[in-house]
Coordinates of C-alpha atoms and ligand atoms in Angstrom, one line a residue:
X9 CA -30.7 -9.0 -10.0
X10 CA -29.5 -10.6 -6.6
X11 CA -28.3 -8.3 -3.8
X12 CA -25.2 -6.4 -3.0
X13 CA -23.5 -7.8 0.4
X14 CA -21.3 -5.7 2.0
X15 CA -18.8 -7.2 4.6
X16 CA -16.2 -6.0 6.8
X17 CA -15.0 -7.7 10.2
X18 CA -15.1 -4.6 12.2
X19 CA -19.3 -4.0 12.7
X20 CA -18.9 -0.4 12.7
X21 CA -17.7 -0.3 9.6
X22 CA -19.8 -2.3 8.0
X23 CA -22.2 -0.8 9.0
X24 CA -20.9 2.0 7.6
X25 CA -20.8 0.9 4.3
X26 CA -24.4 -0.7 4.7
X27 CA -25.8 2.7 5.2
X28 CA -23.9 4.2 2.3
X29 CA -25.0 1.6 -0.2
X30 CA -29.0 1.9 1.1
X31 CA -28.5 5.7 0.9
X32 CA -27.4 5.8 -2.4
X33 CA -29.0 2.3 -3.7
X34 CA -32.0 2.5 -2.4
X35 CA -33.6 -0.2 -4.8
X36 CA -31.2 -2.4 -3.9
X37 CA -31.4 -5.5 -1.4
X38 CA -28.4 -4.5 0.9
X39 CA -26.8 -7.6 2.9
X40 CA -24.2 -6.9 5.2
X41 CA -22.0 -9.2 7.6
X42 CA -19.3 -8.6 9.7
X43 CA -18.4 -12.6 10.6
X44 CA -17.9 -15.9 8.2
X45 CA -20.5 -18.0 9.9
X46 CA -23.5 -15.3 9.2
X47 CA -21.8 -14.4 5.8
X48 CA -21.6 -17.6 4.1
X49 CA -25.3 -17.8 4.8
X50 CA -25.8 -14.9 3.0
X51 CA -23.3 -14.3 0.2
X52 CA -25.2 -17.6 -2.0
X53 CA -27.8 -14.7 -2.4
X54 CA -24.7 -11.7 -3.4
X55 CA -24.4 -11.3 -7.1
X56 CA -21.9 -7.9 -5.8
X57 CA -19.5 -8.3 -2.8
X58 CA -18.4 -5.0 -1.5
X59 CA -15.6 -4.4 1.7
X60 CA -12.3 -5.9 2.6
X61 CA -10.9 -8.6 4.9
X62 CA -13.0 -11.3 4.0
X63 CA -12.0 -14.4 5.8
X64 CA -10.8 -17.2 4.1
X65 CA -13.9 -19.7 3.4
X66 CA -15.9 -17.0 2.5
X67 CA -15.5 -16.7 -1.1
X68 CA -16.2 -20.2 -2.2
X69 CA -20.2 -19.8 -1.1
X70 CA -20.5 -16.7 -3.6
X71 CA -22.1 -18.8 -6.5
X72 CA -23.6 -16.1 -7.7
X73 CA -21.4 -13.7 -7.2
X74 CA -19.9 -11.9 -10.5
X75 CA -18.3 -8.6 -9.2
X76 CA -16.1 -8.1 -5.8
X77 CA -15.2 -4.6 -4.9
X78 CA -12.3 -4.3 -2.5
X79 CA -12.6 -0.9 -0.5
X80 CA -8.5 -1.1 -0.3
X81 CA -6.0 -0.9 -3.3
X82 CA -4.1 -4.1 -2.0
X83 CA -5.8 -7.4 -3.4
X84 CA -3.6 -9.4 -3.0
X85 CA -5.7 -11.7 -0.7
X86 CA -8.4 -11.9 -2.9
X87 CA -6.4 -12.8 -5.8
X88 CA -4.5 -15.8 -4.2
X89 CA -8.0 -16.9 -2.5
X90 CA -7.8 -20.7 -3.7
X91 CA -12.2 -20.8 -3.8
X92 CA -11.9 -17.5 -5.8
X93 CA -15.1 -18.2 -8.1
X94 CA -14.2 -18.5 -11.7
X95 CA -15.9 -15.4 -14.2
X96 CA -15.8 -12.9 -11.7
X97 CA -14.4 -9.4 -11.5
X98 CA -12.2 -7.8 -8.8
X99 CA -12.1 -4.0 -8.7
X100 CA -10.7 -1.9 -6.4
X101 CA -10.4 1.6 -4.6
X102 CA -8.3 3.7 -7.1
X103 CA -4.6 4.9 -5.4
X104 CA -5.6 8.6 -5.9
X105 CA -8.2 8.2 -2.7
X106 CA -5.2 7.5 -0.2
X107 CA -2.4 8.9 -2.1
X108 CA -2.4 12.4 -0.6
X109 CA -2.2 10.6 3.1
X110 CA 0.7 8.4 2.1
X111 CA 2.9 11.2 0.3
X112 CA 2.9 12.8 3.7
X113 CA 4.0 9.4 5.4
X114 CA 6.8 9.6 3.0
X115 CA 7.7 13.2 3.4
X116 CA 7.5 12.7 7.2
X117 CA 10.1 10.1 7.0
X118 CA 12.2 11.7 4.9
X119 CA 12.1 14.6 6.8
X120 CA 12.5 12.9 10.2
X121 CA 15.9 10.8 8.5
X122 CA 17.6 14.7 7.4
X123 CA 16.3 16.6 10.7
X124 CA 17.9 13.5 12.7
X125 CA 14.4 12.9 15.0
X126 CA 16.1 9.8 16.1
X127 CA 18.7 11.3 17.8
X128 CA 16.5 14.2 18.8
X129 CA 14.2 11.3 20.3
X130 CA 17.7 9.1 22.2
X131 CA 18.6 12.8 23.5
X132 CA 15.2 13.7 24.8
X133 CA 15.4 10.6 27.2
X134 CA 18.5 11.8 28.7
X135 CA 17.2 15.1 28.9
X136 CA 20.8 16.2 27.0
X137 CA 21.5 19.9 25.1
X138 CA 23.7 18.5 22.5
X139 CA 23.5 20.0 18.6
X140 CA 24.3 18.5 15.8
X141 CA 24.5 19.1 11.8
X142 CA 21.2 18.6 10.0
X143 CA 21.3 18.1 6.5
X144 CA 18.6 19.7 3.8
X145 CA 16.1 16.9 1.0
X146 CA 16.2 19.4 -1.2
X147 CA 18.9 18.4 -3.9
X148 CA 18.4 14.7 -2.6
X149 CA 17.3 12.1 -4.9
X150 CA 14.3 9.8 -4.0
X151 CA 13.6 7.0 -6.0
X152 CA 10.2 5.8 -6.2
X153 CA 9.6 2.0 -7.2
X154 CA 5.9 1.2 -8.1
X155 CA 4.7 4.3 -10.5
X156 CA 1.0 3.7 -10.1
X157 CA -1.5 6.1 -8.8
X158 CA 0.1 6.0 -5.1
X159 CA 3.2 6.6 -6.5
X160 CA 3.2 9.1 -8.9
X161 CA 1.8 11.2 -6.6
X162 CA 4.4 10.4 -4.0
X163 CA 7.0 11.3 -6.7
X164 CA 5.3 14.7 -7.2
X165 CA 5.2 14.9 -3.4
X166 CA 8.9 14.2 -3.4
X167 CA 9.9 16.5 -6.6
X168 CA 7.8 19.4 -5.1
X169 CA 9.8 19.3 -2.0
X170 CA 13.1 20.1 -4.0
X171 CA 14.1 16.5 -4.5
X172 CA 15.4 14.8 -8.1
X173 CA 13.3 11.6 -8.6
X174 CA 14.0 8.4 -10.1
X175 CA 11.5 5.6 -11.0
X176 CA 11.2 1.8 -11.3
X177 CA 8.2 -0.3 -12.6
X178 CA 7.6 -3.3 -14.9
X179 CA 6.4 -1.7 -17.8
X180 CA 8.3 0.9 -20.3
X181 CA 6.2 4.3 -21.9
X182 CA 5.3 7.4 -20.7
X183 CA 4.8 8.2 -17.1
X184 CA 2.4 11.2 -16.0
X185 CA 5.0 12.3 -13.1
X186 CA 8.2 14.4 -13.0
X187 CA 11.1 12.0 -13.2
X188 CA 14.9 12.1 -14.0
X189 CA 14.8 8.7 -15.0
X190 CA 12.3 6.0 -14.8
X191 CA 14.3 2.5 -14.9
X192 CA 12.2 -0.2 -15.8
X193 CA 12.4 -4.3 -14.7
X194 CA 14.5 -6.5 -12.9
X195 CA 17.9 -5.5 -15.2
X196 CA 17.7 -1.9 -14.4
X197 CA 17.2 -2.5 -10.2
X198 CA 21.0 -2.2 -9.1
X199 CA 21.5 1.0 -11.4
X200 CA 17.9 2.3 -9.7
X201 CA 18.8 1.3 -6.2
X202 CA 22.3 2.9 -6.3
X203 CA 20.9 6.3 -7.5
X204 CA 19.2 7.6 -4.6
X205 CA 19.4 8.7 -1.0
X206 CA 15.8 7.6 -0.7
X207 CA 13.8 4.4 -1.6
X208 CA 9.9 4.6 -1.7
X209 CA 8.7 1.4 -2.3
X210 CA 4.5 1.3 -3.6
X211 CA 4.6 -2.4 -5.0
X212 CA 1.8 -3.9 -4.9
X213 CA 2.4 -7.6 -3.1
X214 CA 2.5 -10.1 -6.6
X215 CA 4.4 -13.3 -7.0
X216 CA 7.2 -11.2 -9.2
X217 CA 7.5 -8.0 -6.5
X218 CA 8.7 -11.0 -3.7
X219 CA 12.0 -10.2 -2.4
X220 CA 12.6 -7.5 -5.0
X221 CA 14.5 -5.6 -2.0
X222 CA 17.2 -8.4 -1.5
X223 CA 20.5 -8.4 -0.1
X224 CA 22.0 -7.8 -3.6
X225 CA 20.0 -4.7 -3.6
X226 CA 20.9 -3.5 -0.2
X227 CA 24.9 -3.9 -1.2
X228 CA 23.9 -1.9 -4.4
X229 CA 22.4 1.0 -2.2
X230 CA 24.7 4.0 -0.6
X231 CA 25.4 3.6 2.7
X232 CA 23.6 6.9 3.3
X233 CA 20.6 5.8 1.9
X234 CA 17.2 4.9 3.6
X235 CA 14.4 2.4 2.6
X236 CA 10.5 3.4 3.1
X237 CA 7.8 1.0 2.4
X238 CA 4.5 1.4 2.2
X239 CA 3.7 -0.6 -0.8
X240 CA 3.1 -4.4 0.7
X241 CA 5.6 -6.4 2.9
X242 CA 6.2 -9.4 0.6
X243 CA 8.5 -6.9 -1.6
X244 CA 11.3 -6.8 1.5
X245 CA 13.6 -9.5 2.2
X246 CA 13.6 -8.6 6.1
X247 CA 16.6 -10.9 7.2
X248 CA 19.1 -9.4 4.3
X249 CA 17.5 -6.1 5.6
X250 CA 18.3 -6.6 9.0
X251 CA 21.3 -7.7 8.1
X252 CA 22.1 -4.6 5.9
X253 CA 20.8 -2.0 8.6
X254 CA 23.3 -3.5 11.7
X255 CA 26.2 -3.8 9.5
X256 CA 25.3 -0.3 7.7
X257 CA 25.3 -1.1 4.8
X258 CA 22.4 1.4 4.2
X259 CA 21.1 4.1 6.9
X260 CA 17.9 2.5 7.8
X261 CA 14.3 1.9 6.8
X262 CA 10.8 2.8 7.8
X263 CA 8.8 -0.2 6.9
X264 CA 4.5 0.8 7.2
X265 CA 3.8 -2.4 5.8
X266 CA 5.7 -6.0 7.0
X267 CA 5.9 -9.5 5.9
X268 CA 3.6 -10.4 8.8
X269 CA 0.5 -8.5 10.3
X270 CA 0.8 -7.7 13.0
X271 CA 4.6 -8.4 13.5
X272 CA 4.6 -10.4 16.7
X273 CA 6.6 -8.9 19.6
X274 CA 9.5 -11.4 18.6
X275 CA 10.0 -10.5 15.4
X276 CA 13.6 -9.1 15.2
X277 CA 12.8 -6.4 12.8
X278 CA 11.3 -4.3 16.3
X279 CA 14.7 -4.3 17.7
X280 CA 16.7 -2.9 14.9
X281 CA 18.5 0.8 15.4
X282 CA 17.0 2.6 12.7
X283 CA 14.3 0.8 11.4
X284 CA 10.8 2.5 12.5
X285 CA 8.0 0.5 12.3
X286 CA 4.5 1.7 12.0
X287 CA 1.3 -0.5 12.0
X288 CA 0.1 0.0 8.1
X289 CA -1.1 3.2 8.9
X290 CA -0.4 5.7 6.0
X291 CA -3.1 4.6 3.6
X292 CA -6.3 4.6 6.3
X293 CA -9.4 3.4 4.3
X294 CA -12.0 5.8 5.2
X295 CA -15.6 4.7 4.2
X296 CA -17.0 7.9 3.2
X297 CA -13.7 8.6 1.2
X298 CA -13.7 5.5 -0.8
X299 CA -17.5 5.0 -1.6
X300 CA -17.8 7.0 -4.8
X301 CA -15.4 4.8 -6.3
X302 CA -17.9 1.7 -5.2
X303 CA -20.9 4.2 -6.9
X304 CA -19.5 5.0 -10.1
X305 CA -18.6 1.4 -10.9
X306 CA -22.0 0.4 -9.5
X307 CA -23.2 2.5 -12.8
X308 CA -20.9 1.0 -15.1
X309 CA -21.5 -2.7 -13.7
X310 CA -25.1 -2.4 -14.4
X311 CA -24.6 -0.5 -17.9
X312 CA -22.4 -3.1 -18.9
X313 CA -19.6 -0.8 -19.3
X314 CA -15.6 -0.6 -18.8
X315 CA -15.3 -1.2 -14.9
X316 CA -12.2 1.3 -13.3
X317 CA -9.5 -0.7 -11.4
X318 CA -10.1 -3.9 -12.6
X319 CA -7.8 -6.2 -11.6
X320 CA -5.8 -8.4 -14.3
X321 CA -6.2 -11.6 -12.3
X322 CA -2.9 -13.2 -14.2
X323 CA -0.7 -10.3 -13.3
X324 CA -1.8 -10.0 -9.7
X325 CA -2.5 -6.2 -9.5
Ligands
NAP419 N1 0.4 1.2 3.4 C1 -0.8 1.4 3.1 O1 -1.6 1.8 3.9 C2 -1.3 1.2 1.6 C3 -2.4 1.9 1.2 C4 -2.8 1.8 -0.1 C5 -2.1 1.0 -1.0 N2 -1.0 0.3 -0.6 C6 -0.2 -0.6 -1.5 O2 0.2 0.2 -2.6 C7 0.2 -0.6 -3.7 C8 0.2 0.3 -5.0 O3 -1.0 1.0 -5.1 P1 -1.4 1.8 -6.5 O4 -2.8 2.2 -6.4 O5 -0.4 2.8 -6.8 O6 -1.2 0.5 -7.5 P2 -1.2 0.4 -9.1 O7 -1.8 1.6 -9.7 O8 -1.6 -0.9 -9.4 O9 0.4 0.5 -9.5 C9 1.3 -0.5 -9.2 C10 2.7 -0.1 -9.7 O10 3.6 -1.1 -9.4 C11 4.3 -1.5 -10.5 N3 4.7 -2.9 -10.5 C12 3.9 -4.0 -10.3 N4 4.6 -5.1 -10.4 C13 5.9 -4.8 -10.6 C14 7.1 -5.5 -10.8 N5 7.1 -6.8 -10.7 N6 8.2 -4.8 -11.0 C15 8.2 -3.4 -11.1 N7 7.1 -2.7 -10.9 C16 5.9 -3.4 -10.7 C17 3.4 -1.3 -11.7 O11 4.1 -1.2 -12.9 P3 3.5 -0.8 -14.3 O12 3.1 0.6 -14.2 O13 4.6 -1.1 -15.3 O14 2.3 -1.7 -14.5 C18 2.7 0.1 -11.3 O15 3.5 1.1 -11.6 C19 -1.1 -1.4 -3.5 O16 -1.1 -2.6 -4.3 C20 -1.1 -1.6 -2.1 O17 -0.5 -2.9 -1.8 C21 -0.6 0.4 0.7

């Protein structure tokens, strides 16, 4: 049995995780590394990875390695790694930990869009008494695009609050979540997009969700209607968004998650009216939050059973 590294770049965290796994494991040799040079020195020993934000070069050393957990639900990273070692499995924090955090983050910009905080905000500066008509979610529709465990529950969120939701995801059958409709690939995008007043995109960043909110999609949107991402940047064409926002052809977007972490200060997307930006904050990974999911597949890893958000490396996600 070779050891279980654990490796974050932040050392607090890692250690974090480190105490977690000797607490629980505590016939386990626990490695842990919060920096490549010290880490590829140590993960030829790993047979289990466990953590995020491993830098690139890192992977390629793990010759023993035959399970990575990712304490995030994005893998993106890990999945395009070009020394990925062949014959090993990825798994992953399940949705469900965050989701509850990130359905607020949705209903707080929906919320902020029909209670008009922006203008609230612009007229606080001047320190101007000026009222205005505020319009109600309830009876809005909110479509959700990414029906996985983060967004299901954001469509429950959403439907709960008095909204009608659509969906959108790759794959037809039965969704556990209160739809209207649930649209389903690339054909039935336009008819999604031009349903509803809201957008919540949870796509998980693949080669196919690239770009999937392009300019064609923007035109098909109402000019009402406002785009909230939280799923992964890649999925937003920025410029066509950009674009759409300043010539209003839809309301405006809150974008969590952007093509580039962090955006630079030059990036044009910081000076658009109506498009808030916040720095990927509505799915925090907290390390006592999304340990049991680490435990319980620990069990099955070592049973030689069914792991639980296993990544199909093909399909990205
Ligand atoms: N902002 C944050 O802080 C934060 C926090 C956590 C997660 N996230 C992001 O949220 C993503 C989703 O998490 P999750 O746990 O809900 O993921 P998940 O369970 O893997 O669900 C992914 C959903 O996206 C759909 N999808 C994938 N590719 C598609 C495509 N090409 N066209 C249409 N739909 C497609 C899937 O469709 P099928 O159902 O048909 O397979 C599925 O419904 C993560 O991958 C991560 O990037 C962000």
């Amino acid at each position: 049995m070779g050891a279980i590294l654990v490796f974050s770049p932040d050392r607090a965290e890692a250690d974090a995780y480190r105490r977690l796994v000797a607490d629980a494991l505590p016939g386990e040799e626990v490695l842990w590394s919060s920096d490549l040079a010290d880490a590829a020195g140590k993960i030829a020993a790993a047979e289990i990875l466990l953590g995020w934000r491993f830098p690139p070069g890192l992977l390629g050393h793990g010759s023993r390695l035959r399970w990575i957990h990712k304490v995030s639900a994005g893998v993106e990273d890990v999945v395009a790694a070009p020394d990925l070692p062949s014959g090993l499995r990825l798994t992953r924090t399940g949705g469900e930990v965050i989701a509850q955090r990130m359905v607020e983050y949705v209903l707080g910009a929906i919320f902020a869009t029909t209670q008009r905080f922006h203008r609230a905000f612009r007229q606080a500066q001047e320190s101007r008494w000026e009222s205005y008509p505020v319009r109600r979610a309830r009876g809005m529709t909110a479509g959700v695009a990414g029906l996985g465990d983060i967004g299901r529950s954001i469509a429950r969120g959403l439907n709960a609050n008095g909204m009608t939701v659509d969906g959108w995801r790759r794959s037809q059958g039965p969704v556990d979540a209160p739809l209207r409709r649930l649209h389903v690939g690339h054909a039935a995008l336009l008819d999604f997009a031009s349903a509803c007043d809201f957008i919540v995109s949870v796509l998980p960043a693949t080669r196919e969700t690239d770009h999937v909110f392009s300019a064609g999609v923007f035109q098909a949107m109402r000019a009402t209607a406002v785009l909230i991402n939280v799923g992964r940047g890649n999925s937003v064409d920025e410029q066509a968004l950009i674009s759409a926002v300043r010539t209003r052809q839809i309301a405006g977007a809150f974008l969590d998650v952007v093509s580039e972490e962090p955006l630079p200060p030059e990036n044009p997307l910081w000076r658009v009216e109506n498009i808030v930006i916040t720095p990927h904050v509505s799915g925090p990974i907290v390390p006592e939050e999304v340990f049991p999911d680490f435990l319980e597949n620990y069990a099955r890893f070592r049973d030689g059973r069914e792991l639980l958000k296993e990544i199909d490396l093909n399909r990205g996600y």
